[in-house]
Amino acid sequence: AQSVTQLGSHVSVSEGALVLLRCNYSSSVPPYLFWYVQYPNQGLQLLLKYTSAATLVKGINGFEAEFKKSETSFHLTKPSAHMSDAAEYFCAVSEVAGGTSYGKLTFGQGTILTVHP
Amino acid sequence: DSGVTQTPKHLITATGQRVTLRCSPRSGDLSVYWYQQSLDQGLQFLIQYYNGEERAKGNILERFSAQQFPDLHSELNLSSLELGDSALYFCASSLRPTVTYEQYFGPGTRLTVT
């Protein structure tokens, strides 16, 4: 069964500092991996996704993530944090099993990012 | 704005009651997903519909049911409510029911069971 583990439920950085949010996955087949962001009182918004093309994926708002099969990781980074990046971030996995992909997402527990001035 | 609408935004009800949550997908999207977000369980997939038919089921309780109507809107029915059903319920939609199509999430319905 597929699963996702996000290391660190809270991450705090200073404005302008590097953002690193960690995600490790478990999947018996090549996974599709996603990062979503949730701002307070809003739904989830897709930041980026990995679908077995390039291992370095660029997303919106300056975020990117690198798929590392050997480490079963898909960490999210941003070179310079902005106050508007403060939100909760979710890593998610979706499998293609038996040639069928239903699109359902399995989410990690989420990481709350705080950005200090 | 994702284009997915959910009503109501907030719902407060008592244990043992039944409620219906409504979702209208983005224009043109044929697939609808329901997710539950709670402090205990995090974000969990409940059920998926495509063009009116159930396509995949997740951790959905027997007390819960859903359907997708011919106009593609979907309803999630929760019955015999318990305190533990208090959560944020999200609907998402995509053009097709596969992972290659992005899911767009609605703002959610916050259910409080007292």
mmCIF file with all atom_site columns, C-alpha atoms in Angstrom:
data_model
loop_
_atom_site.group_PDB
_atom_site.id
_atom_site.type_symbol
_atom_site.label_atom_id
_atom_site.label_alt_id
_atom_site.label_comp_id
_atom_site.label_asym_id
_atom_site.label_entity_id
_atom_site.label_seq_id
_atom_site.pdbx_PDB_ins_code
_atom_site.Cartn_x
_atom_site.Cartn_y
_atom_site.Cartn_z
_atom_site.occupancy
_atom_site.B_iso_or_equiv
_atom_site.pdbx_formal_charge
_atom_site.auth_seq_id
_atom_site.auth_comp_id
_atom_site.auth_asym_id
_atom_site.auth_atom_id
_atom_site.pdbx_PDB_model_num
ATOM 1   C CA . ALA A 1 1   ? 0.000   0.000  0.000   1.00 0.00 ? 1   ALA A CA 1
ATOM 2   C CA . GLN A 1 2   ? 1.171   3.483  -0.713  1.00 0.00 ? 2   GLN A CA 1
ATOM 3   C CA . SER A 1 3   ? 1.957   5.937  2.052   1.00 0.00 ? 3   SER A CA 1
ATOM 4   C CA . VAL A 1 4   ? 3.635   9.269  2.626   1.00 0.00 ? 4   VAL A CA 1
ATOM 5   C CA . THR A 1 5   ? 5.601   10.513 5.616   1.00 0.00 ? 5   THR A CA 1
ATOM 6   C CA . GLN A 1 6   ? 6.311   14.182 6.137   1.00 0.00 ? 6   GLN A CA 1
ATOM 7   C CA . LEU A 1 7   ? 9.167   14.788 8.537   1.00 0.00 ? 7   LEU A CA 1
ATOM 8   C CA . GLY A 1 8   ? 8.425   17.688 10.847  1.00 0.00 ? 8   GLY A CA 1
ATOM 9   C CA . SER A 1 9   ? 4.910   18.873 11.546  1.00 0.00 ? 9   SER A CA 1
ATOM 10  C CA . HIS A 1 10  ? 6.191   22.446 11.990  1.00 0.00 ? 10  HIS A CA 1
ATOM 11  C CA . VAL A 1 11  ? 9.017   24.233 10.186  1.00 0.00 ? 11  VAL A CA 1
ATOM 12  C CA . SER A 1 12  ? 10.024  27.788 10.984  1.00 0.00 ? 12  SER A CA 1
ATOM 13  C CA . VAL A 1 13  ? 12.304  29.913 8.791   1.00 0.00 ? 13  VAL A CA 1
ATOM 14  C CA . SER A 1 14  ? 13.284  33.552 8.503   1.00 0.00 ? 14  SER A CA 1
ATOM 15  C CA . GLU A 1 15  ? 12.195  35.602 5.525   1.00 0.00 ? 15  GLU A CA 1
ATOM 16  C CA . GLY A 1 16  ? 14.802  35.156 2.771   1.00 0.00 ? 16  GLY A CA 1
ATOM 17  C CA . ALA A 1 17  ? 16.047  31.824 4.122   1.00 0.00 ? 17  ALA A CA 1
ATOM 18  C CA . LEU A 1 18  ? 15.922  28.468 2.372   1.00 0.00 ? 18  LEU A CA 1
ATOM 19  C CA . VAL A 1 19  ? 12.729  26.479 2.762   1.00 0.00 ? 19  VAL A CA 1
ATOM 20  C CA . LEU A 1 20  ? 13.084  22.691 2.961   1.00 0.00 ? 20  LEU A CA 1
ATOM 21  C CA . LEU A 1 21  ? 10.049  20.504 3.616   1.00 0.00 ? 21  LEU A CA 1
ATOM 22  C CA . ARG A 1 22  ? 10.710  16.783 3.729   1.00 0.00 ? 22  ARG A CA 1
ATOM 23  C CA . CYS A 1 23  ? 8.596   14.000 2.249   1.00 0.00 ? 23  CYS A CA 1
ATOM 24  C CA . ASN A 1 24  ? 9.309   10.288 1.991   1.00 0.00 ? 24  ASN A CA 1
ATOM 25  C CA . TYR A 1 25  ? 7.026   7.884  0.229   1.00 0.00 ? 25  TYR A CA 1
ATOM 26  C CA . SER A 1 26  ? 6.362   4.181  0.187   1.00 0.00 ? 26  SER A CA 1
ATOM 27  C CA . SER A 1 27  ? 4.945   2.622  -2.941  1.00 0.00 ? 27  SER A CA 1
ATOM 28  C CA . SER A 1 28  ? 5.179   -0.789 -4.544  1.00 0.00 ? 28  SER A CA 1
ATOM 29  C CA . VAL A 1 29  ? 4.988   0.700  -8.025  1.00 0.00 ? 29  VAL A CA 1
ATOM 30  C CA . PRO A 1 30  ? 6.416   3.873  -9.552  1.00 0.00 ? 30  PRO A CA 1
ATOM 31  C CA . PRO A 1 31  ? 4.479   6.660  -7.906  1.00 0.00 ? 31  PRO A CA 1
ATOM 32  C CA . TYR A 1 32  ? 3.044   9.950  -8.950  1.00 0.00 ? 32  TYR A CA 1
ATOM 33  C CA . LEU A 1 33  ? 3.954   12.527 -6.293  1.00 0.00 ? 33  LEU A CA 1
ATOM 34  C CA . PHE A 1 34  ? 2.441   15.875 -5.483  1.00 0.00 ? 34  PHE A CA 1
ATOM 35  C CA . TRP A 1 35  ? 2.878   18.856 -3.217  1.00 0.00 ? 35  TRP A CA 1
ATOM 36  C CA . TYR A 1 36  ? -0.188  20.858 -2.231  1.00 0.00 ? 36  TYR A CA 1
ATOM 37  C CA . VAL A 1 37  ? -0.464  24.049 -0.196  1.00 0.00 ? 37  VAL A CA 1
ATOM 38  C CA . GLN A 1 38  ? -3.354  25.000 2.061   1.00 0.00 ? 38  GLN A CA 1
ATOM 39  C CA . TYR A 1 39  ? -3.776  28.588 3.205   1.00 0.00 ? 39  TYR A CA 1
ATOM 40  C CA . PRO A 1 40  ? -5.977  29.242 6.245   1.00 0.00 ? 40  PRO A CA 1
ATOM 41  C CA . ASN A 1 41  ? -9.663  28.682 5.567   1.00 0.00 ? 41  ASN A CA 1
ATOM 42  C CA . GLN A 1 42  ? -9.027  27.646 1.986   1.00 0.00 ? 42  GLN A CA 1
ATOM 43  C CA . GLY A 1 43  ? -8.913  24.474 -0.052  1.00 0.00 ? 43  GLY A CA 1
ATOM 44  C CA . LEU A 1 44  ? -5.775  22.826 -1.323  1.00 0.00 ? 44  LEU A CA 1
ATOM 45  C CA . GLN A 1 45  ? -3.834  24.203 -4.262  1.00 0.00 ? 45  GLN A CA 1
ATOM 46  C CA . LEU A 1 46  ? -1.416  22.170 -6.355  1.00 0.00 ? 46  LEU A CA 1
ATOM 47  C CA . LEU A 1 47  ? 2.178   23.428 -6.164  1.00 0.00 ? 47  LEU A CA 1
ATOM 48  C CA . LEU A 1 48  ? 3.820   20.819 -8.359  1.00 0.00 ? 48  LEU A CA 1
ATOM 49  C CA . LYS A 1 49  ? 3.719   17.177 -9.397  1.00 0.00 ? 49  LYS A CA 1
ATOM 50  C CA . TYR A 1 50  ? 6.101   14.421 -10.449 1.00 0.00 ? 50  TYR A CA 1
ATOM 51  C CA . THR A 1 51  ? 4.856   12.026 -13.110 1.00 0.00 ? 51  THR A CA 1
ATOM 52  C CA . SER A 1 52  ? 8.031   10.130 -14.047 1.00 0.00 ? 52  SER A CA 1
ATOM 53  C CA . ALA A 1 53  ? 9.400   12.697 -16.450 1.00 0.00 ? 53  ALA A CA 1
ATOM 54  C CA . ALA A 1 54  ? 12.154  15.003 -15.150 1.00 0.00 ? 54  ALA A CA 1
ATOM 55  C CA . THR A 1 55  ? 13.264  14.235 -11.593 1.00 0.00 ? 55  THR A CA 1
ATOM 56  C CA . LEU A 1 56  ? 13.552  17.937 -10.748 1.00 0.00 ? 56  LEU A CA 1
ATOM 57  C CA . VAL A 1 57  ? 10.125  19.469 -10.874 1.00 0.00 ? 57  VAL A CA 1
ATOM 58  C CA . LYS A 1 58  ? 9.442   23.179 -10.835 1.00 0.00 ? 58  LYS A CA 1
ATOM 59  C CA . GLY A 1 59  ? 6.176   24.499 -9.500  1.00 0.00 ? 59  GLY A CA 1
ATOM 60  C CA . ILE A 1 60  ? 4.400   27.706 -8.787  1.00 0.00 ? 60  ILE A CA 1
ATOM 61  C CA . ASN A 1 61  ? 5.574   30.494 -6.484  1.00 0.00 ? 61  ASN A CA 1
ATOM 62  C CA . GLY A 1 62  ? 9.251   29.543 -6.871  1.00 0.00 ? 62  GLY A CA 1
ATOM 63  C CA . PHE A 1 63  ? 8.952   26.081 -5.327  1.00 0.00 ? 63  PHE A CA 1
ATOM 64  C CA . GLU A 1 64  ? 10.635  22.991 -6.686  1.00 0.00 ? 64  GLU A CA 1
ATOM 65  C CA . ALA A 1 65  ? 11.022  19.364 -5.650  1.00 0.00 ? 65  ALA A CA 1
ATOM 66  C CA . GLU A 1 66  ? 13.411  16.589 -6.565  1.00 0.00 ? 66  GLU A CA 1
ATOM 67  C CA . PHE A 1 67  ? 12.382  12.968 -6.925  1.00 0.00 ? 67  PHE A CA 1
ATOM 68  C CA . LYS A 1 68  ? 15.067  10.627 -5.562  1.00 0.00 ? 68  LYS A CA 1
ATOM 69  C CA . LYS A 1 69  ? 14.135  7.000  -6.074  1.00 0.00 ? 69  LYS A CA 1
ATOM 70  C CA . SER A 1 70  ? 17.120  5.666  -4.118  1.00 0.00 ? 70  SER A CA 1
ATOM 71  C CA . GLU A 1 71  ? 16.042  7.667  -1.078  1.00 0.00 ? 71  GLU A CA 1
ATOM 72  C CA . THR A 1 72  ? 12.273  7.352  -1.731  1.00 0.00 ? 72  THR A CA 1
ATOM 73  C CA . SER A 1 73  ? 12.083  11.073 -1.175  1.00 0.00 ? 73  SER A CA 1
ATOM 74  C CA . PHE A 1 74  ? 10.387  14.055 -2.757  1.00 0.00 ? 74  PHE A CA 1
ATOM 75  C CA . HIS A 1 75  ? 11.495  17.054 -0.707  1.00 0.00 ? 75  HIS A CA 1
ATOM 76  C CA . LEU A 1 76  ? 10.109  20.520 -1.419  1.00 0.00 ? 76  LEU A CA 1
ATOM 77  C CA . THR A 1 77  ? 12.446  23.507 -1.540  1.00 0.00 ? 77  THR A CA 1
ATOM 78  C CA . LYS A 1 78  ? 12.388  27.230 -2.162  1.00 0.00 ? 78  LYS A CA 1
ATOM 79  C CA . PRO A 1 79  ? 15.606  29.269 -2.177  1.00 0.00 ? 79  PRO A CA 1
ATOM 80  C CA . SER A 1 80  ? 14.206  32.317 -0.420  1.00 0.00 ? 80  SER A CA 1
ATOM 81  C CA . ALA A 1 81  ? 11.152  32.303 1.841   1.00 0.00 ? 81  ALA A CA 1
ATOM 82  C CA . HIS A 1 82  ? 8.555   35.020 1.646   1.00 0.00 ? 82  HIS A CA 1
ATOM 83  C CA . MET A 1 83  ? 6.021   35.944 4.289   1.00 0.00 ? 83  MET A CA 1
ATOM 84  C CA . SER A 1 84  ? 3.254   34.880 1.923   1.00 0.00 ? 84  SER A CA 1
ATOM 85  C CA . ASP A 1 85  ? 4.619   31.305 1.946   1.00 0.00 ? 85  ASP A CA 1
ATOM 86  C CA . ALA A 1 86  ? 3.283   30.765 5.462   1.00 0.00 ? 86  ALA A CA 1
ATOM 87  C CA . ALA A 1 87  ? 0.767   27.948 5.096   1.00 0.00 ? 87  ALA A CA 1
ATOM 88  C CA . GLU A 1 88  ? 0.362   24.215 5.539   1.00 0.00 ? 88  GLU A CA 1
ATOM 89  C CA . TYR A 1 89  ? 1.989   21.978 2.963   1.00 0.00 ? 89  TYR A CA 1
ATOM 90  C CA . PHE A 1 90  ? 0.938   18.464 2.067   1.00 0.00 ? 90  PHE A CA 1
ATOM 91  C CA . CYS A 1 91  ? 2.852   15.806 0.201   1.00 0.00 ? 91  CYS A CA 1
ATOM 92  C CA . ALA A 1 92  ? 0.676   13.255 -1.589  1.00 0.00 ? 92  ALA A CA 1
ATOM 93  C CA . VAL A 1 93  ? 1.119   10.078 -3.612  1.00 0.00 ? 93  VAL A CA 1
ATOM 94  C CA . SER A 1 94  ? -1.028  8.383  -6.203  1.00 0.00 ? 94  SER A CA 1
ATOM 95  C CA . GLU A 1 95  ? -0.371  4.992  -7.717  1.00 0.00 ? 95  GLU A CA 1
ATOM 96  C CA . VAL A 1 96  ? -0.913  3.414  -11.061 1.00 0.00 ? 96  VAL A CA 1
ATOM 97  C CA . ALA A 1 97  ? -1.806  -0.162 -10.179 1.00 0.00 ? 97  ALA A CA 1
ATOM 98  C CA . GLY A 1 98  ? -2.467  -2.881 -12.710 1.00 0.00 ? 98  GLY A CA 1
ATOM 99  C CA . GLY A 1 99  ? -2.533  -0.318 -15.460 1.00 0.00 ? 99  GLY A CA 1
ATOM 100 C CA . THR A 1 100 ? -5.297  1.611  -13.758 1.00 0.00 ? 100 THR A CA 1
ATOM 101 C CA . SER A 1 101 ? -4.966  4.973  -12.135 1.00 0.00 ? 101 SER A CA 1
ATOM 102 C CA . TYR A 1 102 ? -7.972  6.275  -10.301 1.00 0.00 ? 102 TYR A CA 1
ATOM 103 C CA . GLY A 1 103 ? -6.320  9.480  -9.257  1.00 0.00 ? 103 GLY A CA 1
ATOM 104 C CA . LYS A 1 104 ? -7.096  9.158  -5.567  1.00 0.00 ? 104 LYS A CA 1
ATOM 105 C CA . LEU A 1 105 ? -4.486  10.848 -3.432  1.00 0.00 ? 105 LEU A CA 1
ATOM 106 C CA . THR A 1 106 ? -2.905  9.581  -0.225  1.00 0.00 ? 106 THR A CA 1
ATOM 107 C CA . PHE A 1 107 ? -1.691  12.534 1.827   1.00 0.00 ? 107 PHE A CA 1
ATOM 108 C CA . GLY A 1 108 ? 0.985   12.997 4.423   1.00 0.00 ? 108 GLY A CA 1
ATOM 109 C CA . GLN A 1 109 ? 0.148   14.578 7.768   1.00 0.00 ? 109 GLN A CA 1
ATOM 110 C CA . GLY A 1 110 ? 1.125   18.038 6.634   1.00 0.00 ? 110 GLY A CA 1
ATOM 111 C CA . THR A 1 111 ? 3.844   20.520 7.590   1.00 0.00 ? 111 THR A CA 1
ATOM 112 C CA . ILE A 1 112 ? 2.987   23.990 8.856   1.00 0.00 ? 112 ILE A CA 1
ATOM 113 C CA . LEU A 1 113 ? 5.490   26.525 7.561   1.00 0.00 ? 113 LEU A CA 1
ATOM 114 C CA . THR A 1 114 ? 5.997   29.685 9.603   1.00 0.00 ? 114 THR A CA 1
ATOM 115 C CA . VAL A 1 115 ? 8.004   32.557 8.137   1.00 0.00 ? 115 VAL A CA 1
ATOM 116 C CA . HIS A 1 116 ? 9.497   35.124 10.527  1.00 0.00 ? 116 HIS A CA 1
ATOM 117 C CA . PRO A 1 117 ? 10.341  38.685 9.465   1.00 0.00 ? 117 PRO A CA 1
ATOM 118 C CA . ASP B 2 1   ? -10.786 30.494 -6.882  1.00 0.00 ? 1   ASP B CA 1
ATOM 119 C CA . SER B 2 2   ? -10.571 26.890 -8.099  1.00 0.00 ? 2   SER B CA 1
ATOM 120 C CA . GLY B 2 3   ? -13.988 26.887 -9.730  1.00 0.00 ? 3   GLY B CA 1
ATOM 121 C CA . VAL B 2 4   ? -15.228 24.134 -7.394  1.00 0.00 ? 4   VAL B CA 1
ATOM 122 C CA . THR B 2 5   ? -18.057 25.227 -5.134  1.00 0.00 ? 5   THR B CA 1
ATOM 123 C CA . GLN B 2 6   ? -19.192 23.592 -1.930  1.00 0.00 ? 6   GLN B CA 1
ATOM 124 C CA . THR B 2 7   ? -22.229 24.305 0.187   1.00 0.00 ? 7   THR B CA 1
ATOM 125 C CA . PRO B 2 8   ? -22.770 24.936 2.978   1.00 0.00 ? 8   PRO B CA 1
ATOM 126 C CA . LYS B 2 9   ? -19.543 26.461 4.203   1.00 0.00 ? 9   LYS B CA 1
ATOM 127 C CA . HIS B 2 10  ? -20.281 25.598 7.825   1.00 0.00 ? 10  HIS B CA 1
ATOM 128 C CA . LEU B 2 11  ? -22.688 23.108 9.334   1.00 0.00 ? 11  LEU B CA 1
ATOM 129 C CA . ILE B 2 12  ? -23.425 22.542 12.998  1.00 0.00 ? 12  ILE B CA 1
ATOM 130 C CA . THR B 2 13  ? -25.634 19.647 13.953  1.00 0.00 ? 13  THR B CA 1
ATOM 131 C CA . ALA B 2 14  ? -26.293 17.188 16.755  1.00 0.00 ? 14  ALA B CA 1
ATOM 132 C CA . THR B 2 15  ? -25.287 13.577 17.166  1.00 0.00 ? 15  THR B CA 1
ATOM 133 C CA . GLY B 2 16  ? -27.594 11.124 15.453  1.00 0.00 ? 16  GLY B CA 1
ATOM 134 C CA . GLN B 2 17  ? -28.613 13.583 12.759  1.00 0.00 ? 17  GLN B CA 1
ATOM 135 C CA . ARG B 2 18  ? -28.191 13.364 9.000   1.00 0.00 ? 18  ARG B CA 1
ATOM 136 C CA . VAL B 2 19  ? -26.664 16.025 6.743   1.00 0.00 ? 19  VAL B CA 1
ATOM 137 C CA . THR B 2 20  ? -26.013 16.493 3.041   1.00 0.00 ? 20  THR B CA 1
ATOM 138 C CA . LEU B 2 21  ? -22.967 18.252 1.662   1.00 0.00 ? 21  LEU B CA 1
ATOM 139 C CA . ARG B 2 22  ? -23.076 19.528 -1.878  1.00 0.00 ? 22  ARG B CA 1
ATOM 140 C CA . CYS B 2 23  ? -20.343 19.978 -4.452  1.00 0.00 ? 23  CYS B CA 1
ATOM 141 C CA . SER B 2 24  ? -20.384 21.538 -7.908  1.00 0.00 ? 24  SER B CA 1
ATOM 142 C CA . PRO B 2 25  ? -17.299 20.657 -9.956  1.00 0.00 ? 25  PRO B CA 1
ATOM 143 C CA . ARG B 2 26  ? -15.421 22.988 -12.271 1.00 0.00 ? 26  ARG B CA 1
ATOM 144 C CA . SER B 2 27  ? -17.125 23.500 -15.586 1.00 0.00 ? 27  SER B CA 1
ATOM 145 C CA . GLY B 2 28  ? -16.217 20.583 -17.858 1.00 0.00 ? 28  GLY B CA 1
ATOM 146 C CA . ASP B 2 29  ? -14.821 18.318 -15.144 1.00 0.00 ? 29  ASP B CA 1
ATOM 147 C CA . LEU B 2 30  ? -16.370 14.858 -15.102 1.00 0.00 ? 30  LEU B CA 1
ATOM 148 C CA . SER B 2 31  ? -14.756 13.364 -12.013 1.00 0.00 ? 31  SER B CA 1
ATOM 149 C CA . VAL B 2 32  ? -15.465 14.279 -8.399  1.00 0.00 ? 32  VAL B CA 1
ATOM 150 C CA . TYR B 2 33  ? -13.530 13.223 -5.308  1.00 0.00 ? 33  TYR B CA 1
ATOM 151 C CA . TRP B 2 34  ? -14.490 13.581 -1.645  1.00 0.00 ? 34  TRP B CA 1
ATOM 152 C CA . TYR B 2 35  ? -11.874 13.918 1.104   1.00 0.00 ? 35  TYR B CA 1
ATOM 153 C CA . GLN B 2 36  ? -12.169 14.283 4.861   1.00 0.00 ? 36  GLN B CA 1
ATOM 154 C CA . GLN B 2 37  ? -9.691  16.355 6.880   1.00 0.00 ? 37  GLN B CA 1
ATOM 155 C CA . SER B 2 38  ? -9.660  15.830 10.640  1.00 0.00 ? 38  SER B CA 1
ATOM 156 C CA . LEU B 2 39  ? -7.132  16.407 13.377  1.00 0.00 ? 39  LEU B CA 1
ATOM 157 C CA . ASP B 2 40  ? -7.029  12.674 14.168  1.00 0.00 ? 40  ASP B CA 1
ATOM 158 C CA . GLN B 2 41  ? -6.838  11.176 10.695  1.00 0.00 ? 41  GLN B CA 1
ATOM 159 C CA . GLY B 2 42  ? -5.431  13.988 8.586   1.00 0.00 ? 42  GLY B CA 1
ATOM 160 C CA . LEU B 2 43  ? -6.570  14.173 4.966   1.00 0.00 ? 43  LEU B CA 1
ATOM 161 C CA . GLN B 2 44  ? -8.246  10.975 3.805   1.00 0.00 ? 44  GLN B CA 1
ATOM 162 C CA . PHE B 2 45  ? -9.779  9.990  0.493   1.00 0.00 ? 45  PHE B CA 1
ATOM 163 C CA . LEU B 2 46  ? -13.408 8.932  0.840   1.00 0.00 ? 46  LEU B CA 1
ATOM 164 C CA . ILE B 2 47  ? -14.887 8.235  -2.572  1.00 0.00 ? 47  ILE B CA 1
ATOM 165 C CA . GLN B 2 48  ? -14.611 9.083  -6.272  1.00 0.00 ? 48  GLN B CA 1
ATOM 166 C CA . TYR B 2 49  ? -17.204 9.436  -9.016  1.00 0.00 ? 49  TYR B CA 1
ATOM 167 C CA . TYR B 2 50  ? -16.790 9.697  -12.743 1.00 0.00 ? 50  TYR B CA 1
ATOM 168 C CA . ASN B 2 51  ? -19.622 10.736 -15.027 1.00 0.00 ? 51  ASN B CA 1
ATOM 169 C CA . GLY B 2 52  ? -22.236 9.612  -12.535 1.00 0.00 ? 52  GLY B CA 1
ATOM 170 C CA . GLU B 2 53  ? -20.688 6.296  -11.537 1.00 0.00 ? 53  GLU B CA 1
ATOM 171 C CA . GLU B 2 54  ? -18.715 5.329  -8.469  1.00 0.00 ? 54  GLU B CA 1
ATOM 172 C CA . ARG B 2 55  ? -15.150 4.602  -9.491  1.00 0.00 ? 55  ARG B CA 1
ATOM 173 C CA . ALA B 2 56  ? -13.102 4.196  -6.325  1.00 0.00 ? 56  ALA B CA 1
ATOM 174 C CA . LYS B 2 57  ? -13.731 3.936  -2.622  1.00 0.00 ? 57  LYS B CA 1
ATOM 175 C CA . GLY B 2 58  ? -11.471 4.778  0.263   1.00 0.00 ? 58  GLY B CA 1
ATOM 176 C CA . ASN B 2 59  ? -11.983 4.942  4.003   1.00 0.00 ? 59  ASN B CA 1
ATOM 177 C CA . ILE B 2 60  ? -15.655 5.787  3.819   1.00 0.00 ? 60  ILE B CA 1
ATOM 178 C CA . LEU B 2 61  ? -17.898 4.665  6.656   1.00 0.00 ? 61  LEU B CA 1
ATOM 179 C CA . GLU B 2 62  ? -21.064 2.704  5.938   1.00 0.00 ? 62  GLU B CA 1
ATOM 180 C CA . ARG B 2 63  ? -23.025 5.588  7.477   1.00 0.00 ? 63  ARG B CA 1
ATOM 181 C CA . PHE B 2 64  ? -21.753 7.784  4.670   1.00 0.00 ? 64  PHE B CA 1
ATOM 182 C CA . SER B 2 65  ? -22.929 7.660  1.079   1.00 0.00 ? 65  SER B CA 1
ATOM 183 C CA . ALA B 2 66  ? -22.466 9.767  -2.002  1.00 0.00 ? 66  ALA B CA 1
ATOM 184 C CA . GLN B 2 67  ? -23.716 10.163 -5.520  1.00 0.00 ? 67  GLN B CA 1
ATOM 185 C CA . GLN B 2 68  ? -23.049 12.165 -8.643  1.00 0.00 ? 68  GLN B CA 1
ATOM 186 C CA . PHE B 2 69  ? -26.030 13.488 -10.539 1.00 0.00 ? 69  PHE B CA 1
ATOM 187 C CA . PRO B 2 70  ? -26.555 13.863 -14.320 1.00 0.00 ? 70  PRO B CA 1
ATOM 188 C CA . ASP B 2 71  ? -25.572 17.544 -14.102 1.00 0.00 ? 71  ASP B CA 1
ATOM 189 C CA . LEU B 2 72  ? -22.313 16.276 -12.498 1.00 0.00 ? 72  LEU B CA 1
ATOM 190 C CA . HIS B 2 73  ? -22.803 17.883 -9.113  1.00 0.00 ? 73  HIS B CA 1
ATOM 191 C CA . SER B 2 74  ? -22.226 15.545 -6.205  1.00 0.00 ? 74  SER B CA 1
ATOM 192 C CA . GLU B 2 75  ? -23.670 15.108 -2.746  1.00 0.00 ? 75  GLU B CA 1
ATOM 193 C CA . LEU B 2 76  ? -22.140 13.454 0.290   1.00 0.00 ? 76  LEU B CA 1
ATOM 194 C CA . ASN B 2 77  ? -24.680 12.174 2.795   1.00 0.00 ? 77  ASN B CA 1
ATOM 195 C CA . LEU B 2 78  ? -23.616 11.610 6.380   1.00 0.00 ? 78  LEU B CA 1
ATOM 196 C CA . SER B 2 79  ? -26.060 9.878  8.709   1.00 0.00 ? 79  SER B CA 1
ATOM 197 C CA . SER B 2 80  ? -26.234 8.822  12.362  1.00 0.00 ? 80  SER B CA 1
ATOM 198 C CA . LEU B 2 81  ? -23.625 11.450 13.020  1.00 0.00 ? 81  LEU B CA 1
ATOM 199 C CA . GLU B 2 82  ? -21.097 10.989 15.793  1.00 0.00 ? 82  GLU B CA 1
ATOM 200 C CA . LEU B 2 83  ? -18.807 13.491 17.479  1.00 0.00 ? 83  LEU B CA 1
ATOM 201 C CA . GLY B 2 84  ? -15.885 11.972 15.603  1.00 0.00 ? 84  GLY B CA 1
ATOM 202 C CA . ASP B 2 85  ? -17.415 12.926 12.277  1.00 0.00 ? 85  ASP B CA 1
ATOM 203 C CA . SER B 2 86  ? -16.590 16.562 12.963  1.00 0.00 ? 86  SER B CA 1
ATOM 204 C CA . ALA B 2 87  ? -14.150 17.504 10.224  1.00 0.00 ? 87  ALA B CA 1
ATOM 205 C CA . LEU B 2 88  ? -13.543 19.548 7.129   1.00 0.00 ? 88  LEU B CA 1
ATOM 206 C CA . TYR B 2 89  ? -14.942 17.821 4.040   1.00 0.00 ? 89  TYR B CA 1
ATOM 207 C CA . PHE B 2 90  ? -13.380 18.702 0.717   1.00 0.00 ? 90  PHE B CA 1
ATOM 208 C CA . CYS B 2 91  ? -14.621 18.067 -2.745  1.00 0.00 ? 91  CYS B CA 1
ATOM 209 C CA . ALA B 2 92  ? -12.213 18.059 -5.676  1.00 0.00 ? 92  ALA B CA 1
ATOM 210 C CA . SER B 2 93  ? -12.826 17.718 -9.375  1.00 0.00 ? 93  SER B CA 1
ATOM 211 C CA . SER B 2 94  ? -10.776 16.777 -12.400 1.00 0.00 ? 94  SER B CA 1
ATOM 212 C CA . LEU B 2 95  ? -11.396 16.489 -16.107 1.00 0.00 ? 95  LEU B CA 1
ATOM 213 C CA . ARG B 2 96  ? -10.836 12.723 -16.113 1.00 0.00 ? 96  ARG B CA 1
ATOM 214 C CA . PRO B 2 97  ? -10.532 10.223 -13.255 1.00 0.00 ? 97  PRO B CA 1
ATOM 215 C CA . THR B 2 98  ? -6.840  9.546  -13.578 1.00 0.00 ? 98  THR B CA 1
ATOM 216 C CA . VAL B 2 99  ? -3.796  10.882 -11.830 1.00 0.00 ? 99  VAL B CA 1
ATOM 217 C CA . THR B 2 100 ? -2.530  12.706 -14.881 1.00 0.00 ? 100 THR B CA 1
ATOM 218 C CA . TYR B 2 101 ? -5.314  15.236 -14.559 1.00 0.00 ? 101 TYR B CA 1
ATOM 219 C CA . GLU B 2 102 ? -4.984  17.842 -11.809 1.00 0.00 ? 102 GLU B CA 1
ATOM 220 C CA . GLN B 2 103 ? -7.514  17.805 -9.010  1.00 0.00 ? 103 GLN B CA 1
ATOM 221 C CA . TYR B 2 104 ? -8.977  21.184 -8.119  1.00 0.00 ? 104 TYR B CA 1
ATOM 222 C CA . PHE B 2 105 ? -10.175 21.502 -4.544  1.00 0.00 ? 105 PHE B CA 1
ATOM 223 C CA . GLY B 2 106 ? -13.160 23.399 -3.260  1.00 0.00 ? 106 GLY B CA 1
ATOM 224 C CA . PRO B 2 107 ? -13.029 25.527 -0.102  1.00 0.00 ? 107 PRO B CA 1
ATOM 225 C CA . GLY B 2 108 ? -14.549 22.758 2.013   1.00 0.00 ? 108 GLY B CA 1
ATOM 226 C CA . THR B 2 109 ? -17.517 22.322 4.330   1.00 0.00 ? 109 THR B CA 1
ATOM 227 C CA . ARG B 2 110 ? -16.717 22.457 8.020   1.00 0.00 ? 110 ARG B CA 1
ATOM 228 C CA . LEU B 2 111 ? -18.979 20.043 9.904   1.00 0.00 ? 111 LEU B CA 1
ATOM 229 C CA . THR B 2 112 ? -19.314 20.322 13.658  1.00 0.00 ? 112 THR B CA 1
ATOM 230 C CA . VAL B 2 113 ? -21.240 17.609 15.468  1.00 0.00 ? 113 VAL B CA 1
ATOM 231 C CA . THR B 2 114 ? -22.283 18.524 19.017  1.00 0.00 ? 114 THR B CA 1
#
